[in-house]
Short mmCIF file of C-alpha atoms and ligand atoms in Angstrom, two decimals:
data_model
loop_
_atom_site.label_atom_id
_atom_site.label_comp_id
_atom_site.label_asym_id
_atom_site.label_seq_id
_atom_site.Cartn_x
_atom_site.Cartn_y
_atom_site.Cartn_z
CA MET A 226 30.00 4.30 9.49
CA ASP A 227 28.96 3.21 12.98
CA LYS A 228 25.68 1.39 12.36
CA MET A 229 24.49 1.57 15.97
CA LEU A 230 25.15 5.31 16.10
CA GLN A 231 23.20 5.86 12.86
CA LEU A 232 20.31 3.74 14.15
CA SER A 233 20.26 5.72 17.38
CA LYS A 234 20.12 9.01 15.41
CA ILE A 235 17.25 7.64 13.31
CA SER A 236 15.38 6.41 16.43
CA ASN A 237 15.67 9.94 17.81
CA LEU A 238 13.69 11.28 14.84
CA LEU A 239 10.65 9.43 16.17
CA THR A 240 10.60 11.32 19.48
CA LYS A 241 8.73 14.17 17.73
CA TYR A 242 5.58 12.12 17.11
CA CYS A 243 5.85 8.66 18.77
CA ASN A 244 5.43 7.70 22.44
CA GLU A 245 8.10 5.77 24.39
CA GLU A 246 6.50 2.41 23.85
CA GLU A 247 6.30 2.97 20.10
CA ILE A 248 9.94 4.04 19.99
CA LEU A 249 10.94 0.91 21.89
CA THR A 250 9.00 -1.29 19.48
CA PHE A 251 10.76 0.47 16.58
CA LYS A 252 14.19 -0.05 18.19
CA ASN A 253 13.49 -3.73 18.84
CA ASN A 254 12.67 -4.23 15.17
CA CYS A 255 15.43 -2.18 13.57
CA GLU A 256 17.46 -5.27 12.73
CA SER A 257 14.52 -7.43 11.59
CA PRO A 258 14.24 -8.06 7.86
CA ALA A 259 12.18 -5.59 5.82
CA VAL A 260 8.57 -6.55 5.12
CA ASN A 261 7.96 -7.18 1.42
CA GLY A 262 4.65 -6.83 -0.33
CA LEU A 263 2.96 -7.07 -3.67
CA LEU A 264 -0.19 -5.61 -5.11
CA LEU A 265 -2.33 -7.82 -7.35
CA ASN A 266 -3.07 -6.65 -10.88
CA SER A 267 -6.87 -6.31 -11.01
CA LYS A 268 -6.86 -7.41 -14.67
CA TYR A 269 -6.32 -10.99 -13.49
CA ASP A 270 -7.89 -13.17 -10.83
CA LEU A 271 -4.92 -15.11 -9.50
CA LYS A 272 -4.97 -14.47 -5.74
CA ALA A 273 -6.15 -17.97 -4.77
CA LYS A 274 -3.72 -19.56 -7.22
CA LEU A 275 -0.77 -17.56 -5.85
CA LEU A 276 -1.68 -18.30 -2.21
CA ASN A 277 -1.86 -21.96 -3.07
CA GLU A 278 1.39 -22.07 -5.00
CA PHE A 279 3.36 -19.93 -2.54
CA PRO A 280 2.10 -20.99 0.92
CA THR A 281 4.32 -18.42 2.68
CA LEU A 282 2.36 -15.52 1.11
CA ILE A 283 0.10 -13.79 3.63
CA SER A 284 -3.07 -11.81 2.84
CA SER A 285 -3.39 -8.28 4.21
CA ASP A 286 -6.28 -7.57 6.61
CA ILE A 287 -6.58 -3.99 5.34
CA ASP A 288 -6.25 -4.29 1.58
CA LYS A 289 -7.58 -7.33 -0.26
CA ALA A 290 -5.29 -6.64 -3.24
CA GLN A 291 -2.17 -6.83 -1.08
CA LEU A 292 -0.07 -9.85 -0.12
CA TYR A 293 3.03 -9.98 2.11
CA PHE A 294 6.01 -12.21 1.51
CA LYS A 295 9.51 -12.89 2.80
CA LYS A 296 12.18 -12.39 0.18
CA GLU A 297 14.26 -15.27 1.51
CA GLN A 298 11.27 -17.62 1.15
CA CYS A 299 10.05 -16.74 -2.31
CA GLN A 300 11.83 -14.94 -5.11
CA LEU A 301 8.64 -13.63 -6.65
CA GLY A 302 10.44 -11.22 -8.97
CA LYS A 303 11.86 -14.19 -10.87
CA THR A 304 8.60 -16.00 -11.55
CA ILE A 305 6.41 -16.42 -14.63
CA TYR A 306 3.69 -14.64 -12.62
CA HIS A 307 5.82 -11.51 -12.27
CA GLN A 308 6.90 -11.50 -15.89
CA GLY A 309 3.33 -12.09 -17.00
CA GLY A 310 2.10 -9.07 -15.00
CA ALA A 311 0.12 -10.76 -12.21
CA PHE A 312 1.34 -8.21 -9.63
CA TYR A 313 3.62 -5.28 -8.82
CA ILE A 314 6.12 -5.74 -6.00
CA MET A 315 6.00 -2.75 -3.68
CA ASP A 316 6.43 -1.85 -0.05
CA PRO A 317 3.12 -2.49 1.78
CA SER A 318 3.29 0.95 3.42
CA ALA A 319 3.70 2.70 0.07
CA SER A 320 0.68 1.03 -1.49
CA ILE A 321 -1.66 2.18 1.29
CA ILE A 322 -1.60 5.74 -0.14
CA SER A 323 -3.53 4.73 -3.26
CA PHE A 324 -5.88 2.69 -1.05
CA TYR A 325 -7.05 5.91 0.66
CA LEU A 326 -6.78 8.07 -2.44
CA ASN A 327 -8.95 5.76 -4.51
CA GLU A 328 -11.85 6.24 -2.08
CA LEU A 329 -11.60 10.03 -2.33
CA LEU A 330 -11.33 10.41 -6.10
CA GLN A 331 -14.13 10.71 -8.64
CA GLU A 332 -14.44 7.92 -11.17
CA ASP A 333 -13.12 10.16 -13.98
CA ALA A 334 -10.50 12.11 -12.00
CA PHE A 335 -7.40 13.09 -13.99
CA VAL A 336 -4.30 12.30 -11.92
CA LEU A 337 -0.83 13.80 -12.28
CA ASP A 338 2.03 11.97 -10.56
CA LEU A 339 4.93 14.44 -10.53
CA CYS A 340 7.76 12.20 -9.23
CA ALA A 341 6.47 8.88 -10.46
CA ALA A 342 9.40 6.57 -11.27
CA PRO A 343 9.53 3.60 -11.18
CA GLY A 344 5.76 3.93 -11.02
CA GLY A 345 4.61 2.40 -7.71
CA LYS A 346 2.04 5.03 -6.68
CA SER A 347 0.60 5.41 -10.21
CA ILE A 348 0.47 1.68 -10.84
CA SER A 349 -1.20 0.91 -7.52
CA LEU A 350 -3.86 3.57 -8.22
CA SER A 351 -4.33 2.24 -11.75
CA PHE A 352 -4.98 -1.29 -10.37
CA ARG A 353 -7.71 0.15 -8.16
CA ASN A 354 -9.46 1.89 -11.06
CA PRO A 355 -8.33 1.32 -14.65
CA ASN A 356 -10.57 4.11 -16.05
CA ARG A 357 -8.84 7.15 -14.60
CA ILE A 358 -6.10 8.69 -16.70
CA ILE A 359 -2.81 8.98 -14.81
CA LEU A 360 0.02 11.07 -16.19
CA ALA A 361 3.11 9.50 -14.63
CA ASN A 362 6.03 11.92 -14.88
CA ASP A 363 9.60 11.77 -13.63
CA ILE A 364 12.43 14.25 -14.02
CA SER A 365 14.85 11.43 -14.85
CA PHE A 366 14.41 10.14 -18.39
CA THR A 367 16.06 6.81 -17.55
CA ARG A 368 13.84 6.29 -14.53
CA ALA A 369 10.72 7.41 -16.44
CA LYS A 370 11.44 4.69 -19.03
CA GLU A 371 11.23 2.19 -16.14
CA ILE A 372 7.65 3.37 -15.57
CA TYR A 373 6.81 2.44 -19.15
CA HIS A 374 8.48 -0.98 -18.83
CA ASN A 375 6.35 -1.71 -15.78
CA VAL A 376 3.19 -0.38 -17.45
CA GLU A 377 3.92 -2.59 -20.47
CA ARG A 378 4.55 -5.72 -18.37
CA LEU A 379 1.31 -5.12 -16.48
CA GLY A 380 -0.69 -4.22 -19.62
CA LEU A 381 -2.07 -0.92 -18.25
CA THR A 382 -3.76 1.41 -20.72
CA ASN A 383 -4.51 4.34 -18.41
CA ILE A 384 -0.94 5.41 -17.53
CA LEU A 385 0.78 7.86 -19.88
CA THR A 386 4.49 8.45 -19.29
CA THR A 387 6.44 11.70 -19.56
CA SER A 388 9.79 13.00 -18.39
CA TYR A 389 9.59 16.70 -17.55
CA ASP A 390 11.34 18.62 -14.84
CA PRO A 391 8.20 19.41 -12.78
CA LEU A 392 9.26 23.07 -12.75
CA LYS A 393 8.99 23.12 -16.56
CA LEU A 394 5.82 21.12 -16.99
CA PRO A 395 3.31 22.88 -19.30
CA SER A 396 0.42 24.49 -17.46
CA ILE A 397 -2.05 21.64 -17.13
CA LEU A 398 -4.54 21.21 -14.30
CA ALA A 399 -5.30 17.94 -12.52
CA ASP A 400 -7.99 16.66 -10.14
CA CYS A 401 -5.33 14.91 -8.10
CA ILE A 402 -1.59 15.38 -7.75
CA ILE A 403 0.57 12.61 -6.35
CA LEU A 404 3.76 14.11 -4.97
CA ASP A 405 6.17 11.46 -3.69
CA VAL A 406 9.16 13.73 -3.23
CA PRO A 407 12.88 12.89 -3.26
CA CYS A 408 13.74 12.55 0.43
CA SER A 409 16.40 11.39 2.87
CA SER A 410 14.86 7.85 2.79
CA SER A 411 15.47 7.14 6.49
CA GLY A 412 12.32 4.96 6.54
CA MET A 413 13.87 2.49 4.08
CA PHE A 414 17.00 1.53 6.06
CA ARG A 415 15.92 -2.11 6.55
CA LYS A 416 15.18 -2.56 2.85
CA GLU A 417 18.26 -0.74 1.60
CA PRO A 418 20.97 -0.83 4.27
CA LYS A 419 23.19 1.58 2.30
CA MET A 420 20.62 4.28 3.07
CA LEU A 421 21.82 4.07 6.63
CA ASP A 422 25.40 5.00 5.66
CA ASP A 423 24.05 7.69 3.43
CA TRP A 424 21.78 9.37 5.97
CA SER A 425 22.76 12.65 7.63
CA GLU A 426 21.09 15.78 8.93
CA ASN A 427 22.77 17.63 6.08
CA LYS A 428 21.10 15.36 3.56
CA VAL A 429 17.74 16.24 5.13
CA LYS A 430 18.55 19.97 5.01
CA ARG A 431 19.65 19.75 1.39
CA LEU A 432 16.35 18.21 0.33
CA LEU A 433 13.98 20.55 2.18
CA PRO A 434 14.00 23.40 -0.39
CA ILE A 435 13.49 20.93 -3.26
CA GLN A 436 10.48 19.44 -1.47
CA SER A 437 8.88 22.79 -0.72
CA GLN A 438 9.46 23.93 -4.30
CA LEU A 439 7.77 20.76 -5.57
CA LEU A 440 4.86 21.37 -3.20
CA ASN A 441 4.39 24.78 -4.79
CA VAL A 442 4.52 23.29 -8.27
CA ALA A 443 1.89 20.74 -7.21
CA TYR A 444 -0.31 23.58 -5.94
CA GLN A 445 -0.12 25.33 -9.33
CA HIS A 446 -1.24 22.20 -11.18
CA LEU A 447 -4.07 21.33 -8.79
CA ARG A 448 -7.55 22.47 -9.71
CA LYS A 449 -9.71 24.07 -7.03
CA GLY A 450 -11.40 21.21 -5.17
CA GLY A 451 -8.58 18.83 -6.18
CA ILE A 452 -6.60 16.53 -3.89
CA LEU A 453 -2.86 16.53 -3.24
CA ALA A 454 -1.24 13.36 -1.89
CA TYR A 455 2.17 14.27 -0.45
CA SER A 456 4.49 11.49 0.69
CA THR A 457 8.04 10.72 1.73
CA CYS A 458 9.90 7.67 2.96
CA SER A 459 11.55 9.84 5.59
CA LEU A 460 11.12 9.65 9.35
CA SER A 461 12.23 13.31 9.79
CA ILE A 462 9.49 15.68 10.90
CA GLU A 463 11.18 18.46 8.88
CA GLU A 464 10.46 16.61 5.60
CA ASP A 465 7.02 15.53 6.77
CA GLU A 466 4.69 17.50 9.09
CA GLU A 467 6.80 20.66 8.95
CA GLN A 468 6.70 20.77 5.14
CA ILE A 469 2.92 20.35 5.27
CA LYS A 470 2.54 22.95 8.00
CA ALA A 471 4.56 25.50 5.98
CA PHE A 472 2.58 24.65 2.85
CA LEU A 473 -0.78 25.15 4.62
CA ASN A 474 0.42 28.44 6.10
CA GLU A 475 1.42 29.67 2.66
CA HIS A 476 -1.73 28.44 0.90
CA ASN A 477 -4.73 29.29 3.03
CA ASP A 478 -7.10 27.88 0.41
CA CYS A 479 -5.80 24.39 1.23
CA GLU A 480 -6.81 22.14 4.10
CA MET A 481 -5.89 18.75 5.51
CA ILE A 482 -8.11 15.80 4.73
CA HIS A 483 -8.14 13.99 8.06
CA ILE A 484 -8.20 10.25 7.74
CA LYS A 485 -8.72 8.12 10.80
CA PRO A 486 -5.48 6.20 11.34
CA GLN A 487 -6.01 2.46 11.42
CA GLU A 488 -4.44 0.29 14.07
CA LYS A 489 -0.63 0.53 14.05
CA MET A 490 -0.65 3.77 12.02
CA ILE A 491 0.76 6.79 13.88
CA GLN A 492 -0.96 10.15 13.63
CA GLY A 493 1.50 12.90 12.66
CA LYS A 494 2.25 15.78 15.02
CA ASP A 495 -0.68 18.26 15.20
CA LYS A 496 -2.71 15.69 13.25
CA LEU A 497 -0.76 16.55 10.11
CA GLY A 498 -0.62 13.31 8.13
CA ILE A 499 0.13 9.71 9.00
CA HIS A 500 3.40 7.90 9.77
CA LEU A 501 3.86 4.23 9.04
CA ILE A 502 6.78 3.10 11.17
CA PRO A 503 8.87 -0.04 10.51
CA GLY A 504 8.34 -2.58 13.28
CA ILE A 505 4.98 -1.05 14.21
CA TYR A 506 3.18 -1.03 10.86
CA LYS A 507 3.68 -4.08 8.62
CA GLY A 508 5.87 -2.33 6.07
CA GLU A 509 8.73 0.15 5.84
CA GLY A 510 8.75 3.83 6.85
CA ILE A 511 6.34 6.08 4.96
CA TYR A 512 4.75 9.43 5.77
CA PHE A 513 1.76 10.72 3.84
CA ALA A 514 -0.66 13.63 4.02
CA LEU A 515 -3.78 14.28 1.95
CA ILE A 516 -4.71 17.89 1.28
CA GLN A 517 -7.63 19.49 -0.53
CA LYS A 518 -7.58 22.79 -2.38
CA LYS A 519 -10.82 24.55 -1.50
CA GLY A 520 -13.33 25.64 -4.13
CA GLU A 521 -14.77 24.14 -7.24
CA GLU A 522 -13.14 24.38 -10.64
CA ARG A 523 -13.90 22.56 -13.87
CA ILE A 524 -10.98 21.32 -15.87
CA ASP A 525 -10.93 20.46 -19.53
CA LYS A 526 -11.58 16.76 -19.92
CA THR A 527 -12.66 16.86 -23.54
CA GLU A 528 -11.58 13.63 -25.19
CA ILE A 529 -9.75 13.94 -28.47
CA LYS A 530 -11.36 12.70 -31.65
CA TYR A 531 -9.63 9.46 -32.61
CA PRO A 532 -8.79 8.18 -36.04
CA LYS A 533 -9.95 4.59 -36.45
CA SER A 534 -7.26 1.99 -35.88
CA LYS A 535 -6.67 -0.63 -38.58
CA ILE A 536 -6.91 -3.30 -35.92
CA GLN A 537 -10.02 -4.40 -34.05
CA THR A 538 -9.85 -2.95 -30.58
CA SER A 539 -12.05 -1.34 -27.96
CA TYR A 540 -9.12 0.86 -26.85
CA LYS A 541 -8.58 4.33 -28.26
CA SER A 542 -5.92 4.81 -30.87
CA PHE A 543 -3.61 7.80 -30.53
CA ILE A 544 -0.95 8.72 -33.06
CA TYR A 545 2.16 10.25 -31.52
CA ASN A 546 5.37 10.91 -33.47
CA SER A 547 3.86 8.89 -36.34
CA LYS A 548 3.48 5.84 -34.07
CA GLU A 549 0.21 4.37 -32.89
CA TYR A 550 -0.55 3.84 -29.19
CA LEU A 551 -3.59 2.25 -27.56
CA LEU A 552 -5.00 3.74 -24.39
CA THR A 553 -8.15 4.17 -22.30
CA LYS A 554 -8.65 7.79 -23.42
CA MET A 555 -6.70 10.94 -24.21
CA TYR A 556 -7.71 14.47 -23.25
CA GLU A 557 -7.35 17.57 -25.45
CA SER A 558 -5.55 19.33 -22.59
CA ILE A 559 -2.64 16.85 -22.56
CA LYS A 560 -2.46 15.67 -26.16
CA ASN A 561 0.44 17.97 -27.08
CA LEU A 562 2.84 16.95 -24.30
CA ASN A 563 6.18 15.31 -25.06
CA TYR A 564 5.64 11.67 -24.20
CA ILE A 565 7.84 8.70 -23.55
CA ALA A 566 4.70 6.65 -24.20
CA PRO A 567 1.10 7.89 -24.34
CA GLY A 568 -0.31 4.38 -23.81
CA LEU A 569 0.80 0.97 -25.09
CA LYS A 570 2.63 0.89 -28.41
CA LEU A 571 0.86 -1.02 -31.18
CA TYR A 572 3.35 -1.76 -33.97
CA ASP A 573 6.96 -2.86 -33.92
CA ASP A 574 8.61 -0.41 -36.29
CA SER A 575 12.17 -1.59 -35.80
CA GLN A 576 14.07 -2.32 -39.01
CA TYR A 577 14.17 -6.15 -38.90
CA ALA A 578 10.99 -6.76 -36.90
CA LYS A 579 9.90 -10.42 -37.06
CA CYS A 580 6.53 -9.67 -35.53
CA PRO A 581 4.45 -6.79 -36.92
CA PHE A 582 3.22 -5.82 -33.47
CA ASP A 583 5.06 -4.35 -30.53
CA HIS A 584 5.37 -6.68 -27.52
CA ALA A 585 3.14 -4.26 -25.53
CA TYR A 586 0.20 -5.12 -27.77
CA SER A 587 0.35 -8.80 -26.73
CA LYS A 588 -0.86 -7.64 -23.29
CA ILE A 589 -4.16 -6.21 -24.54
CA CYS A 590 -4.94 -7.48 -28.07
CA GLN A 591 -8.47 -8.71 -28.56
CA ASP A 592 -8.28 -10.18 -32.05
CA ILE A 593 -5.39 -12.66 -31.80
CA ALA A 594 -5.72 -16.31 -30.74
CA GLN A 595 -4.07 -17.49 -27.53
CA ILE A 596 -2.19 -20.68 -26.72
CA GLU A 597 -1.94 -21.63 -23.04
CA LEU A 598 1.49 -23.02 -22.11
CA SER A 599 2.48 -25.47 -19.38
CA GLU A 600 4.83 -24.22 -16.66
CA GLU A 601 7.89 -25.71 -18.35
CA GLU A 602 6.88 -24.35 -21.75
CA ALA A 603 6.24 -20.90 -20.28
CA LYS A 604 9.69 -20.87 -18.65
CA SER A 605 11.25 -21.97 -21.89
CA TYR A 606 9.38 -19.20 -23.75
CA LEU A 607 10.59 -16.57 -21.26
CA ARG A 608 14.18 -17.78 -21.74
CA GLY A 609 13.70 -17.01 -25.44
CA GLU A 610 13.83 -20.64 -26.58
CA GLU A 611 11.99 -22.26 -29.45
CA ILE A 612 9.33 -24.64 -28.11
CA ARG A 613 7.93 -27.82 -29.63
CA ILE A 614 4.22 -27.25 -29.82
CA LYS A 615 1.29 -28.89 -31.63
CA SER A 616 -1.20 -26.43 -33.04
CA GLU A 617 -3.23 -26.08 -36.18
CA ASN A 618 -2.93 -22.32 -35.86
CA LYS A 619 -0.35 -20.96 -38.27
CA ASP A 620 -1.03 -17.30 -37.51
CA LEU A 621 0.44 -15.03 -34.92
CA VAL A 622 -0.59 -16.13 -31.40
CA VAL A 623 -0.35 -14.81 -27.84
CA LEU A 624 1.29 -17.25 -25.44
CA THR A 625 -0.34 -17.36 -22.01
CA TYR A 626 0.32 -19.01 -18.69
CA GLN A 627 -2.55 -19.24 -16.20
CA THR A 628 -4.28 -16.59 -18.39
CA LEU A 629 -1.31 -14.19 -18.04
CA ARG A 630 -0.15 -12.86 -21.38
CA LEU A 631 3.57 -13.51 -21.92
CA GLY A 632 4.09 -12.30 -25.49
CA PHE A 633 3.76 -13.20 -29.17
CA GLY A 634 4.86 -16.22 -31.17
CA LYS A 635 4.06 -18.13 -34.33
CA VAL A 636 3.74 -21.89 -34.84
CA SER A 637 5.35 -23.46 -37.86
CA ASN A 638 6.08 -27.21 -38.33
CA ASN A 639 5.19 -27.93 -34.72
CA ARG A 640 7.71 -25.39 -33.47
CA LEU A 641 6.94 -22.07 -31.86
CA LYS A 642 8.89 -19.11 -33.20
CA ASN A 643 9.57 -17.01 -30.14
CA TYR A 644 8.89 -13.28 -30.62
CA LEU A 645 9.67 -12.22 -27.06
CA PRO A 646 12.02 -9.20 -27.39
CA LYS A 647 15.63 -10.03 -26.48
CA GLY A 648 15.69 -7.43 -23.68
CA LEU A 649 12.80 -9.17 -21.90
CA ARG A 650 14.22 -12.69 -21.99
CA MET A 651 15.27 -13.95 -18.59
CA SER A 652 17.02 -16.85 -16.89
CA ILE A 653 14.23 -18.64 -15.13
C1 SAM B 217 10.63 8.65 -4.01
S1 SAM B 217 11.05 8.59 -5.66
C2 SAM B 217 9.50 8.30 -6.42
C3 SAM B 217 8.97 6.91 -6.25
C4 SAM B 217 7.67 6.67 -7.01
N1 SAM B 217 6.68 7.66 -6.65
C5 SAM B 217 7.10 5.29 -6.80
O1 SAM B 217 6.14 5.13 -6.05
O2 SAM B 217 7.60 4.35 -7.43
C6 SAM B 217 11.34 10.27 -6.01
C7 SAM B 217 11.51 10.61 -7.48
O3 SAM B 217 11.81 12.01 -7.54
C8 SAM B 217 12.67 12.25 -8.64
N2 SAM B 217 13.48 13.46 -8.36
C9 SAM B 217 14.72 13.53 -7.84
N3 SAM B 217 15.12 14.82 -7.75
C10 SAM B 217 14.11 15.58 -8.19
C11 SAM B 217 13.91 16.98 -8.36
N4 SAM B 217 14.85 17.85 -8.01
N5 SAM B 217 12.75 17.39 -8.88
C12 SAM B 217 11.79 16.51 -9.22
N6 SAM B 217 11.92 15.17 -9.08
C13 SAM B 217 13.05 14.70 -8.58
C14 SAM B 217 13.52 10.99 -8.78
O4 SAM B 217 13.88 10.78 -10.13
C15 SAM B 217 12.65 9.89 -8.18
O5 SAM B 217 12.13 9.03 -9.19
#
């Protein structure tokens, strides 16, 4: 594949909504490295600590929860901070959607993320308000399980994970639908160079009917007065403004929510949505549009009656498939869905479990003592090693590093039995 030819085709896509100067800036930055970002987990207060420890991290001017970094300078994905759930690594452009959405949503809005895996949009919205229930769904079961792994690492109790084909989702209504559709991904070519080889006009054409079908599904699940957040990582107007235009033509009870673009954001053609363009905005290519369905409709947000958990917790206990999960709350209207995980799992029910509790519970338990580890001890724990430790405590403990919860262990004869599940152990 001729890289220059592909880049020239992709630059051409911008002519529909960018001026010459903007296109030139884009072209001059096509070969620069992608901008990486992370969003801080609001459960912890580690921004100052991270900025101090990783001096190449840069704070965002727009979003105080966001930091930028260069992959070649710090491998943040392989740190104790990442494993402990201090942040979620995501493209800075992608996380701006929840920044706007959060301002528009009611405190108790029920959010349905139709194409959620690996969870970026749901997780970033959850960080901004841990009280709203977010149903994070993805058609791919394998990818939906990734959502749960992220939710578990970050200790989030307001994200429930399912894997339905959106076309077959039971008829539930939501106050907000996040619809981050499968797209041609032309905006991500700096981050994932193979996207460039993969891109073609045919790929765009193939995806258009899927996107418009998903838009219609989103419409059906949106209550009157609710908000739809549509997004792609495509630079093609056909997948972006034209999809929105067709949708608005078809659904005359829906209207654009116009947000004032901030500096370096490009207004979409006919003021339909916002483009974030690599090289212009500090992030990769994202398009998003916010739409409101007119009217006022109440949706059922009756909370289910909970049986009391045997453990002491302020979270709600929900029994699903005979297993207990802890979560912020569960509504009657969604209690009968097929879940991957309706919250964080409480008990480890595997046959030879050494620890009675599931690893997920270590992230939120309120009745188990904690032992703070040094950096070397924390690394050793994450590698799955047994650590020499002096403690009078002979019960189950949660091991922490800089207040981040890493997992369970038990001290016996000055040695820590390591209960970190094998699948989560890492070379660090
Ligand atoms: C852009 S990704 C979602 C990224 C996610 N929102 C995030 O922020 O991490 C699009 C998702 O759509 C799903 N998908 C692919 N084909 C689909 C289809 N035909 N119907 C519904 N979802 C589909 C994929 O499994 C993929 O996870």
